[in-house]
Coordinates of C-alpha atoms in Angstrom, one line a residue:
Chain A
M1 CA 25.0 3.0 -14.0
L2 CA 25.7 4.4 -17.4
T3 CA 23.6 7.5 -16.8
A4 CA 26.0 9.9 -18.6
E5 CA 25.6 8.0 -21.9
L6 CA 21.8 7.9 -21.7
A7 CA 19.7 10.3 -23.7
P8 CA 17.4 12.3 -21.3
L9 CA 13.9 11.3 -21.0
P10 CA 11.4 13.4 -23.0
V11 CA 9.1 13.6 -20.0
E12 CA 6.6 16.2 -21.3
T13 CA 6.1 14.1 -24.5
L14 CA 5.7 10.8 -22.6
R15 CA 3.1 12.5 -20.2
Q16 CA 0.8 13.0 -23.3
D17 CA 0.5 9.2 -23.4
F18 CA -1.3 9.2 -20.0
P19 CA -4.7 10.8 -20.4
I20 CA -5.4 11.0 -16.6
L21 CA -2.4 13.2 -16.1
N22 CA -4.3 16.0 -17.8
R23 CA -7.1 16.0 -15.2
I24 CA -8.0 18.9 -13.1
V25 CA -8.6 17.8 -9.5
R26 CA -10.1 20.1 -6.9
G27 CA -9.6 23.0 -9.3
K28 CA -5.9 22.3 -9.7
P29 CA -3.9 20.3 -12.2
L30 CA -3.4 16.8 -10.8
V31 CA 0.0 16.1 -9.3
Y32 CA 0.0 12.4 -9.0
L33 CA 2.6 11.2 -6.5
D34 CA 1.0 8.0 -5.3
N35 CA 2.7 5.7 -7.8
A36 CA 3.8 3.2 -5.1
A37 CA 0.0 2.5 -4.6
T38 CA -0.7 2.2 -8.3
T39 CA 0.6 3.7 -11.5
Q40 CA -1.4 5.4 -14.2
K41 CA -2.0 3.8 -17.6
P42 CA -0.8 5.0 -21.0
Q43 CA -3.2 5.1 -23.9
Q44 CA -1.3 2.2 -25.4
V45 CA -2.4 -0.1 -22.5
I46 CA -5.9 1.2 -22.5
D47 CA -6.2 0.6 -26.2
A48 CA -4.7 -2.9 -26.0
I49 CA -7.4 -3.9 -23.5
S50 CA -10.3 -2.3 -25.5
R51 CA -9.0 -3.8 -28.7
Y52 CA -8.9 -7.3 -27.1
Y53 CA -12.5 -7.0 -25.9
A54 CA -13.7 -5.3 -29.2
E55 CA -12.0 -7.7 -31.6
T56 CA -10.7 -10.9 -30.0
N57 CA -12.6 -11.7 -26.8
S58 CA -12.9 -15.5 -26.4
N59 CA -11.8 -18.2 -24.0
V60 CA -8.2 -19.5 -24.2
H61 CA -6.8 -23.0 -24.5
R62 CA -10.3 -24.4 -25.3
G63 CA -12.0 -23.5 -28.5
V64 CA -11.1 -24.7 -32.0
H65 CA -12.7 -21.6 -33.4
Y66 CA -10.8 -18.6 -34.7
L67 CA -11.3 -16.1 -31.9
S68 CA -10.3 -18.7 -29.2
E69 CA -7.1 -19.4 -31.2
Q70 CA -6.4 -15.7 -31.5
A71 CA -7.0 -15.1 -27.8
T72 CA -4.7 -18.0 -26.9
I73 CA -2.0 -16.7 -29.2
Q74 CA -2.2 -13.2 -27.5
Y75 CA -2.4 -14.6 -24.0
E76 CA 0.6 -16.9 -24.5
G77 CA 2.4 -14.1 -26.3
A78 CA 1.9 -12.0 -23.1
R79 CA 3.5 -14.8 -21.1
R80 CA 6.5 -14.8 -23.5
R81 CA 6.7 -11.0 -23.1
V82 CA 6.9 -11.3 -19.3
A83 CA 9.5 -14.1 -19.6
N84 CA 11.5 -11.8 -21.8
F85 CA 11.1 -8.8 -19.5
L86 CA 12.4 -10.7 -16.5
N87 CA 15.0 -12.6 -18.6
A88 CA 13.5 -15.9 -17.4
G89 CA 14.9 -19.1 -18.9
S90 CA 11.5 -20.2 -20.3
E91 CA 7.9 -18.9 -20.5
R92 CA 7.0 -22.1 -18.6
E93 CA 8.4 -20.3 -15.6
V94 CA 5.9 -17.5 -15.8
I95 CA 2.5 -18.0 -14.0
F96 CA -0.2 -15.4 -14.2
T97 CA -1.8 -14.5 -10.9
R98 CA -4.2 -11.8 -9.7
G99 CA -1.2 -9.8 -8.4
T100 CA 1.8 -9.9 -6.1
T101 CA -0.3 -10.9 -3.1
E102 CA -1.8 -14.0 -4.8
A103 CA 1.6 -14.9 -6.2
I104 CA 3.2 -14.9 -2.7
N105 CA 0.2 -16.8 -1.3
L106 CA 0.6 -19.4 -4.0
V107 CA 4.3 -19.9 -3.2
A108 CA 3.8 -19.9 0.6
A109 CA 0.9 -22.5 0.3
S110 CA 2.4 -24.7 -2.3
F111 CA 6.1 -24.5 -1.5
G112 CA 5.1 -24.6 2.2
R113 CA 3.1 -27.8 1.8
K114 CA 6.0 -29.5 -0.1
F115 CA 9.1 -28.2 1.7
L116 CA 8.3 -26.8 5.2
R117 CA 8.4 -29.1 8.2
E118 CA 8.3 -28.6 11.9
G119 CA 11.5 -27.0 13.1
D120 CA 12.3 -25.4 9.7
E121 CA 12.7 -21.7 9.5
V122 CA 11.5 -18.9 7.2
I123 CA 13.3 -15.6 7.2
L124 CA 11.7 -12.3 6.4
T125 CA 13.0 -8.7 6.7
E126 CA 11.5 -6.2 9.0
M127 CA 10.5 -4.0 6.1
E128 CA 8.2 -6.5 4.4
H129 CA 4.7 -5.5 3.2
H130 CA 1.9 -7.4 5.0
S131 CA 1.4 -9.5 1.9
N132 CA 5.0 -10.9 2.3
I133 CA 4.4 -11.5 6.0
V134 CA 0.9 -13.0 6.5
P135 CA 1.1 -15.8 3.9
W136 CA 4.3 -17.0 5.6
Q137 CA 2.7 -16.9 9.0
I138 CA -0.1 -19.1 7.6
A139 CA 2.4 -21.5 6.1
C140 CA 4.4 -21.6 9.3
D141 CA 1.2 -22.3 11.3
A142 CA 0.3 -25.1 9.0
S143 CA 3.8 -26.7 9.0
G144 CA 5.2 -25.9 12.4
A145 CA 8.0 -24.0 10.9
K146 CA 9.3 -20.8 12.6
L147 CA 9.3 -17.3 11.3
R148 CA 12.5 -15.3 11.9
V149 CA 13.0 -11.6 11.1
A150 CA 16.1 -9.8 9.9
P151 CA 16.0 -6.3 11.5
I152 CA 16.6 -3.0 9.8
N153 CA 18.7 -0.1 10.9
D154 CA 17.8 3.6 11.4
R155 CA 18.2 4.4 7.7
G156 CA 15.8 1.6 6.8
E157 CA 18.3 -0.9 5.5
V158 CA 18.4 -4.6 6.3
M159 CA 21.2 -5.3 8.8
M160 CA 23.1 -7.9 6.7
D161 CA 25.2 -9.2 9.6
Q162 CA 22.0 -10.0 11.5
L163 CA 20.5 -11.7 8.4
R164 CA 23.7 -13.7 8.0
A165 CA 23.5 -14.7 11.7
L166 CA 19.9 -16.0 11.2
L167 CA 20.8 -18.2 8.3
N168 CA 21.3 -21.9 9.2
P169 CA 20.7 -25.3 7.6
R170 CA 17.1 -25.2 8.9
T171 CA 16.4 -22.1 6.9
K172 CA 14.2 -23.2 4.0
M173 CA 13.0 -19.9 2.6
V174 CA 14.1 -16.3 2.7
A175 CA 11.4 -13.9 1.5
A176 CA 12.5 -10.3 0.9
V177 CA 11.3 -7.2 -0.8
H178 CA 13.4 -5.9 -3.7
L179 CA 12.3 -2.2 -3.2
S180 CA 10.5 -1.2 -0.1
N181 CA 7.1 0.5 -0.6
A182 CA 7.2 2.2 2.8
L183 CA 10.9 3.3 2.8
G184 CA 12.2 3.3 -0.8
T185 CA 15.1 1.1 0.2
I186 CA 16.6 -1.0 -2.6
N187 CA 17.7 -4.3 -0.9
P188 CA 21.0 -6.0 -1.9
V189 CA 18.9 -8.9 -3.3
K190 CA 21.7 -10.6 -5.2
E191 CA 23.7 -10.8 -2.0
I192 CA 20.7 -12.0 -0.1
V193 CA 20.1 -14.8 -2.7
E194 CA 23.8 -15.8 -2.5
L195 CA 23.7 -16.0 1.3
A196 CA 20.4 -17.9 1.3
H197 CA 21.6 -20.4 -1.3
S198 CA 24.8 -21.0 0.7
V199 CA 22.7 -22.7 3.4
G200 CA 20.4 -24.4 0.9
A201 CA 17.5 -22.0 1.4
R202 CA 15.2 -20.8 -1.4
V203 CA 14.5 -17.1 -2.0
L204 CA 11.3 -15.3 -3.0
L205 CA 11.8 -11.7 -4.1
D206 CA 8.8 -9.3 -3.9
G207 CA 9.3 -7.1 -6.9
A208 CA 6.0 -5.2 -6.7
Q209 CA 7.7 -1.8 -6.4
A210 CA 11.0 -2.7 -8.1
V211 CA 9.9 -3.6 -11.7
S212 CA 8.8 -0.1 -12.7
H213 CA 11.9 1.5 -11.4
L214 CA 14.8 -0.9 -12.0
P215 CA 15.9 -3.4 -14.6
V216 CA 15.3 -6.9 -13.3
D217 CA 17.1 -10.0 -14.5
V218 CA 15.9 -13.1 -12.6
R219 CA 18.7 -15.3 -13.9
D220 CA 21.4 -12.8 -13.0
L221 CA 19.8 -12.5 -9.5
D222 CA 19.5 -16.3 -9.4
A223 CA 16.1 -15.8 -7.7
D224 CA 14.0 -18.9 -7.1
F225 CA 10.8 -16.9 -7.1
Y226 CA 10.2 -13.3 -8.3
V227 CA 6.7 -11.8 -8.1
F228 CA 5.1 -8.5 -9.2
S229 CA 1.8 -6.8 -10.0
G230 CA 0.7 -5.4 -13.4
H231 CA -1.0 -2.3 -12.0
K232 CA 2.2 -1.0 -10.4
I233 CA 4.0 -1.1 -13.8
F234 CA 1.4 0.9 -15.9
G235 CA -0.7 -2.2 -16.6
P236 CA -4.2 -3.2 -15.4
T237 CA -5.2 -4.3 -11.9
G238 CA -6.1 -7.9 -11.4
I239 CA -3.1 -9.3 -13.2
G240 CA 0.3 -10.3 -11.7
V241 CA 3.2 -12.6 -12.2
L242 CA 4.9 -15.4 -10.4
Y243 CA 8.2 -16.3 -11.9
G244 CA 9.6 -19.5 -10.5
K245 CA 12.5 -21.8 -11.5
A246 CA 11.0 -24.6 -13.6
E247 CA 12.4 -27.5 -11.5
L248 CA 10.9 -26.0 -8.3
L249 CA 7.5 -25.3 -9.8
E250 CA 7.4 -28.8 -11.2
S251 CA 8.0 -30.3 -7.8
M252 CA 5.4 -28.2 -6.1
P253 CA 1.7 -29.2 -5.6
P254 CA -1.1 -27.2 -7.3
Y255 CA -2.4 -24.2 -5.4
Q256 CA -6.0 -24.2 -6.7
G257 CA -7.9 -26.9 -8.5
G258 CA -10.2 -26.4 -11.5
G259 CA -10.3 -26.2 -15.3
D260 CA -7.1 -25.7 -17.3
M261 CA -4.8 -27.0 -14.5
I262 CA -5.5 -30.6 -15.3
R263 CA -4.7 -33.1 -18.0
S264 CA -7.5 -35.5 -17.2
V265 CA -10.0 -35.9 -14.5
S266 CA -12.0 -38.9 -13.2
F267 CA -13.5 -39.5 -9.8
Q268 CA -10.7 -42.0 -9.2
R269 CA -7.7 -40.0 -10.4
T270 CA -6.8 -36.6 -11.7
I271 CA -3.6 -35.9 -13.6
Y272 CA -2.4 -32.4 -13.4
N273 CA -1.3 -30.3 -16.3
D274 CA 2.3 -29.2 -16.8
I275 CA 3.7 -25.9 -15.6
P276 CA 2.7 -23.1 -16.0
Y277 CA -0.9 -24.3 -16.4
K278 CA -0.8 -26.5 -13.3
F279 CA -0.9 -23.2 -11.3
E280 CA -3.6 -21.4 -13.4
A281 CA -6.9 -22.9 -12.5
G282 CA -10.0 -21.5 -14.2
T283 CA -10.3 -18.9 -17.0
P284 CA -7.5 -16.5 -16.5
H285 CA -7.5 -12.7 -16.7
I286 CA -6.8 -12.7 -20.5
A287 CA -7.4 -9.0 -21.1
G288 CA -5.2 -8.3 -18.0
A289 CA -2.3 -10.3 -19.4
I290 CA -2.6 -8.6 -22.8
G291 CA -2.7 -5.2 -21.1
L292 CA 0.3 -6.1 -19.0
A293 CA 2.2 -7.1 -22.1
A294 CA 1.4 -3.7 -23.7
A295 CA 2.6 -2.0 -20.5
L296 CA 5.9 -3.9 -20.6
D297 CA 6.3 -3.0 -24.2
Y298 CA 5.8 0.6 -23.3
V299 CA 8.3 0.5 -20.4
E300 CA 10.9 -1.2 -22.5
N301 CA 10.5 1.4 -25.3
V302 CA 11.0 4.2 -22.8
G303 CA 13.9 2.1 -21.3
L304 CA 14.3 1.1 -17.7
E305 CA 17.9 2.5 -17.4
R306 CA 16.7 5.9 -18.6
I307 CA 13.7 5.7 -16.2
A308 CA 16.0 4.8 -13.2
A309 CA 18.3 7.7 -14.1
W310 CA 15.5 10.2 -14.3
E311 CA 13.8 9.0 -11.2
H312 CA 17.1 9.2 -9.3
E313 CA 17.4 12.9 -10.3
L314 CA 13.8 13.4 -9.2
L315 CA 14.4 11.7 -5.9
E316 CA 17.5 13.7 -5.1
Y317 CA 15.7 16.9 -6.1
G318 CA 12.6 16.0 -3.9
T319 CA 14.8 15.0 -1.0
G320 CA 16.5 18.3 -1.1
L321 CA 13.2 20.2 -1.2
L322 CA 11.7 18.2 1.7
Q323 CA 14.8 18.5 3.9
E324 CA 14.4 22.3 3.8
I325 CA 10.9 22.1 5.3
P326 CA 10.9 22.9 9.1
G327 CA 9.8 20.0 11.2
L328 CA 9.9 17.4 8.5
R329 CA 11.6 14.1 9.0
L330 CA 12.3 11.6 6.2
I331 CA 11.6 8.0 7.1
G332 CA 13.8 5.8 5.0
T333 CA 17.2 7.3 4.1
A334 CA 18.9 4.2 2.7
H335 CA 22.0 4.7 0.6
Q336 CA 20.4 2.7 -2.1
K337 CA 16.9 4.2 -2.6
A338 CA 14.3 4.7 -5.3
S339 CA 11.0 6.4 -5.9
V340 CA 9.7 6.8 -2.3
L341 CA 9.7 10.0 -0.1
S342 CA 8.2 8.8 3.2
F343 CA 8.0 11.5 5.9
V344 CA 6.4 12.8 9.1
L345 CA 5.8 16.4 10.1
E346 CA 6.0 17.8 13.7
S347 CA 3.1 20.0 13.1
A348 CA 0.6 17.6 11.6
H349 CA -0.5 14.0 11.5
P350 CA 0.0 12.2 8.1
H351 CA -3.7 11.9 7.6
D352 CA -4.2 15.7 7.9
I353 CA -1.2 16.2 5.6
G354 CA -2.9 13.9 3.0
T355 CA -6.1 15.9 3.1
I356 CA -4.4 19.3 2.8
L357 CA -2.2 18.2 -0.1
D358 CA -5.2 16.7 -1.8
N359 CA -6.9 20.1 -1.6
D360 CA -3.9 21.4 -3.6
G361 CA -4.4 18.7 -6.2
V362 CA -1.4 16.7 -4.9
A363 CA -2.2 13.0 -4.5
I364 CA -0.1 11.1 -2.0
R365 CA -0.6 8.1 0.3
T366 CA -0.9 8.4 4.1
G367 CA -1.0 5.6 6.6
H368 CA 1.1 2.5 7.5
H369 CA 1.4 1.5 3.9
C370 CA 0.6 -2.1 4.8
A371 CA 3.9 -2.3 6.6
E372 CA 3.0 -1.9 10.3
P373 CA 6.3 -3.5 11.5
V374 CA 8.1 -0.6 9.8
M375 CA 6.0 1.9 11.6
H376 CA 6.7 0.1 14.9
R377 CA 10.4 0.1 14.1
F378 CA 10.4 3.9 13.7
G379 CA 7.9 4.5 16.6
I380 CA 5.3 6.2 14.4
P381 CA 1.7 5.4 13.6
A382 CA 1.9 6.3 10.0
T383 CA 3.8 8.3 7.4
A384 CA 2.9 10.6 4.5
R385 CA 4.4 9.1 1.3
A386 CA 5.1 10.7 -2.0
S387 CA 6.2 8.2 -4.7
V388 CA 7.4 9.1 -8.1
A389 CA 7.2 7.5 -11.5
F390 CA 9.1 8.5 -14.7
Y391 CA 6.3 10.8 -15.8
N392 CA 6.7 13.1 -12.7
T393 CA 8.5 16.4 -13.0
R394 CA 10.5 18.7 -10.9
Q395 CA 7.6 21.2 -11.0
E396 CA 5.4 18.6 -9.4
L397 CA 7.8 18.1 -6.6
D398 CA 7.8 21.9 -6.2
A399 CA 4.0 21.7 -5.8
L400 CA 4.4 18.9 -3.2
A401 CA 6.9 21.0 -1.2
Q402 CA 4.6 24.1 -1.5
A403 CA 1.6 22.1 -0.3
I404 CA 3.6 20.8 2.7
H405 CA 4.5 24.4 3.5
N406 CA 0.8 25.1 3.5
V407 CA 0.3 22.3 6.1
N408 CA 2.8 24.0 8.4
R409 CA 1.1 27.3 7.9
L410 CA -2.3 25.9 8.8
F411 CA -1.0 24.0 11.8
R412 CA 1.6 26.4 13.2
Chain B
M1 CA -7.7 27.2 1.3
N2 CA -11.3 28.2 1.9
D3 CA -12.6 24.7 1.8
L4 CA -9.9 23.5 4.1
R5 CA -10.8 26.2 6.6
D6 CA -14.3 24.6 6.7
L7 CA -12.7 21.4 7.7
Y8 CA -9.9 22.7 9.9
Q9 CA -11.9 25.3 11.8
E10 CA -10.2 27.3 14.6
I11 CA -12.0 25.2 17.3
I12 CA -10.6 22.0 15.8
L13 CA -7.0 23.4 15.5
D14 CA -7.2 24.7 19.0
H15 CA -8.4 21.4 20.5
N16 CA -5.8 19.5 18.4
R17 CA -3.1 21.8 19.8
N18 CA -4.4 21.8 23.4
P19 CA -6.5 18.7 23.9
R20 CA -8.8 18.9 26.9
N21 CA -9.2 16.0 29.4
F22 CA -6.2 14.4 27.8
R23 CA -5.3 12.0 30.6
A24 CA -5.9 8.5 31.8
I25 CA -8.3 7.8 34.7
D26 CA -7.2 5.0 37.1
G27 CA -10.3 3.0 38.1
A28 CA -12.6 4.4 35.5
T29 CA -16.0 2.7 35.4
I30 CA -15.5 2.1 31.7
T31 CA -12.3 2.0 29.7
L32 CA -12.5 1.3 26.0
E33 CA -10.2 1.5 23.1
G34 CA -11.2 2.8 19.6
Y35 CA -9.0 2.1 16.6
N36 CA -9.1 3.1 13.0
P37 CA -7.0 0.5 11.2
L38 CA -7.0 2.5 8.0
C39 CA -5.0 5.4 9.4
G40 CA -3.8 4.1 12.7
D41 CA -5.8 6.5 14.9
R42 CA -6.0 4.9 18.3
Y43 CA -7.7 6.3 21.4
T44 CA -8.7 5.1 24.8
I45 CA -11.8 6.7 26.3
Y46 CA -12.3 6.7 30.1
L47 CA -15.7 7.1 31.7
V48 CA -16.5 7.6 35.4
L49 CA -20.2 7.0 36.0
D50 CA -22.1 8.0 39.1
G51 CA -25.4 6.3 38.7
D52 CA -26.8 7.8 35.5
I53 CA -24.3 10.7 35.4
V54 CA -21.1 10.9 33.5
K55 CA -19.1 12.2 36.4
D56 CA -15.8 12.4 34.5
I57 CA -14.6 11.6 31.0
S58 CA -11.1 11.7 29.5
F59 CA -9.0 10.2 26.7
T60 CA -5.5 9.2 25.7
G61 CA -4.0 8.1 22.5
A62 CA -2.8 9.5 19.1
G63 CA -4.2 10.3 15.8
C64 CA -4.9 13.1 13.3
A65 CA -6.2 16.6 14.2
I66 CA -9.8 15.7 13.4
S67 CA -9.9 12.6 15.6
K68 CA -8.1 14.3 18.4
A69 CA -10.1 17.5 18.4
S70 CA -13.3 15.4 18.2
A71 CA -12.3 13.4 21.2
S72 CA -11.4 16.6 23.1
V73 CA -14.6 18.4 22.3
M74 CA -16.6 15.3 23.2
T75 CA -15.0 15.0 26.6
S76 CA -15.5 18.7 27.4
M77 CA -19.2 18.5 26.4
L78 CA -20.2 15.3 28.2
K79 CA -18.9 15.9 31.7
G80 CA -21.8 16.1 34.1
K81 CA -24.3 14.9 31.5
T82 CA -26.7 12.0 31.9
R83 CA -26.4 8.8 29.8
A84 CA -29.4 9.8 27.8
E85 CA -27.9 13.3 27.1
A86 CA -24.6 11.7 26.1
E87 CA -26.5 9.4 23.7
A88 CA -28.5 12.3 22.3
A89 CA -25.2 14.2 21.8
F90 CA -23.8 11.2 20.0
Q91 CA -26.8 11.1 17.6
Q92 CA -26.6 14.8 17.1
F93 CA -22.8 14.7 16.3
H94 CA -23.5 11.8 13.9
E95 CA -26.0 13.9 12.0
V96 CA -23.7 16.9 11.9
A97 CA -20.8 15.0 10.6
T98 CA -22.5 12.5 8.2
G99 CA -26.0 13.9 7.5
H100 CA -27.3 15.0 4.2
N101 CA -29.8 17.6 5.4
A102 CA -28.5 21.1 5.1
I103 CA -27.7 22.8 8.4
S104 CA -29.2 26.3 8.8
D105 CA -27.2 29.1 10.4
Q106 CA -29.7 29.0 13.3
Q107 CA -29.1 25.3 13.8
L108 CA -25.4 25.8 13.5
E109 CA -25.5 28.4 16.3
S110 CA -27.5 26.0 18.6
L111 CA -25.0 23.2 18.0
G112 CA -22.2 25.2 19.6
K113 CA -18.8 23.5 19.4
L114 CA -20.4 20.5 17.5
G115 CA -21.0 22.9 14.6
A116 CA -17.3 23.0 14.0
F117 CA -17.5 19.5 12.7
A118 CA -20.1 20.3 10.0
G119 CA -17.4 20.7 7.5
I120 CA -16.4 17.1 7.7
R121 CA -19.4 15.9 5.6
E122 CA -17.7 17.4 2.6
F123 CA -14.7 15.2 3.2
P124 CA -16.1 11.6 3.3
M125 CA -12.6 10.1 3.8
R126 CA -12.4 11.9 7.1
V127 CA -15.8 11.1 8.6
K128 CA -14.3 8.1 10.4
C129 CA -11.7 10.2 12.0
A130 CA -14.3 12.5 13.5
T131 CA -16.6 9.8 14.7
L132 CA -14.0 7.4 16.3
A133 CA -14.1 8.8 19.8
W134 CA -17.8 9.2 19.8
H135 CA -18.4 5.6 18.6
T136 CA -16.0 4.4 21.3
M137 CA -17.9 6.4 24.0
H138 CA -21.2 5.1 22.7
N139 CA -20.0 1.5 22.7
G140 CA -18.7 2.0 26.3
L141 CA -22.1 3.2 27.5
E142 CA -23.8 0.4 25.7
G143 CA -21.8 -2.0 27.7
K144 CA -19.8 -3.4 24.8
H145 CA -16.4 -4.6 25.7
E146 CA -14.7 -4.7 22.3
G147 CA -13.4 -1.4 21.2
A148 CA -14.9 0.5 18.3
T149 CA -13.2 0.3 14.9
T150 CA -14.2 2.7 12.3
E151 CA -13.2 1.5 8.9

């Protein structure tokens, strides 16, 4: 990475864009380190959503009146914005969903119905989020296909030789996370795509965590499907994205039926709309899409290369601080890692850690992070997880470390 | 850390560090699992009943300090009690941990060890931790076979 040539991030200035970061929580300045759960929103995003409701609110693709036309222009502009952000070949390849989970369910249901047959195989990695496991279990149950799992090593990295060994001509889908929410591991997704394609399998990449930390180019990755959520990249909840290669999306059956996804309907015969509309039944989350576009504008203005470089510094600094704490064990020590510091303490259960840190104004997540197989792999019920975004500072990681010392003091 | 000391009182820290009756009982009259899917707390409660009397009670499992101390205190309180007394203690614990009525110092004194859990009500996210073992015990005595889940 060209970190040396990048101007440093003006973190203190950027923080002023995020009103919530000025809040006092439990009598202390908020230290928000739960960014893997959801990110905070800059004023620019909040304003874009308010402005839409105050000035433009109307339904899309329907009315001939002025507001409907404006809302449609903004909604379709958001789609182009997303396509550009991912470097998709065309905005027809961008489908708005409720989030990552719905996007994966859409692919598992629709791709599954079209391409999965008895005896076929779907490969996942052991570090997947439940939302990239359960939809495939449902699709396998429906089709008679088999689920195979590529294991991870003690650092929390996919064992690539094992993944290679699982691939065979019956493999129809490889679904893998780009950046693990529980471990912080960055998977070698380009290599995974190449390997999968070599046996004719398709690949879905779960980018829920990745998009706010790393530049993503779906054409460079040659991903067949790439999915993410708006709220994890400084946008609103309730909006997400499915990117899919046009020829694949065109060959797949609709996921839900309703308005907007049809060209004509009679009781005898319904003709479906073209992509992307075929997969967007009903009135979409228009304000959400517009808010997401504002968030992507914001992120690109800041610059994802600069974000990645700063977060790498933060992660190294935080890792150093945490490793000095007696009885602390990091869960997830991959060579390629971003954002996430998942850990357990000898003295206290993660749930107790979470409460005590909260009392110091430090917001982290505790639990299994919707990745129970990862917890089983490491033989633990849960972890405490701090996850950074570009607006975090070294001082905030100092506060985290100090609060963890307080846990040890209380439980010694 | 004043507020935290209300939650993590010395009795709770002690029972977390040295849980009482932390063992399995082979051939227990009632064996029931309680699970909190939110945080992964998972305990098994063992009850040996002699007619109406809780002759022995123990637990195994893993979870946070609050849930473990709560299970430990519960088992040490209920040994030798009747079903009705155990049920009354369950109701009393529930009121202490979740109630909205203020607890006077006099009441606190009469609650004994249960009083240590009065701080929980200020931490709504932790109430389920405190009540898990009690719900499991209660379900066991009620003759329910499916474990308690507090979420």
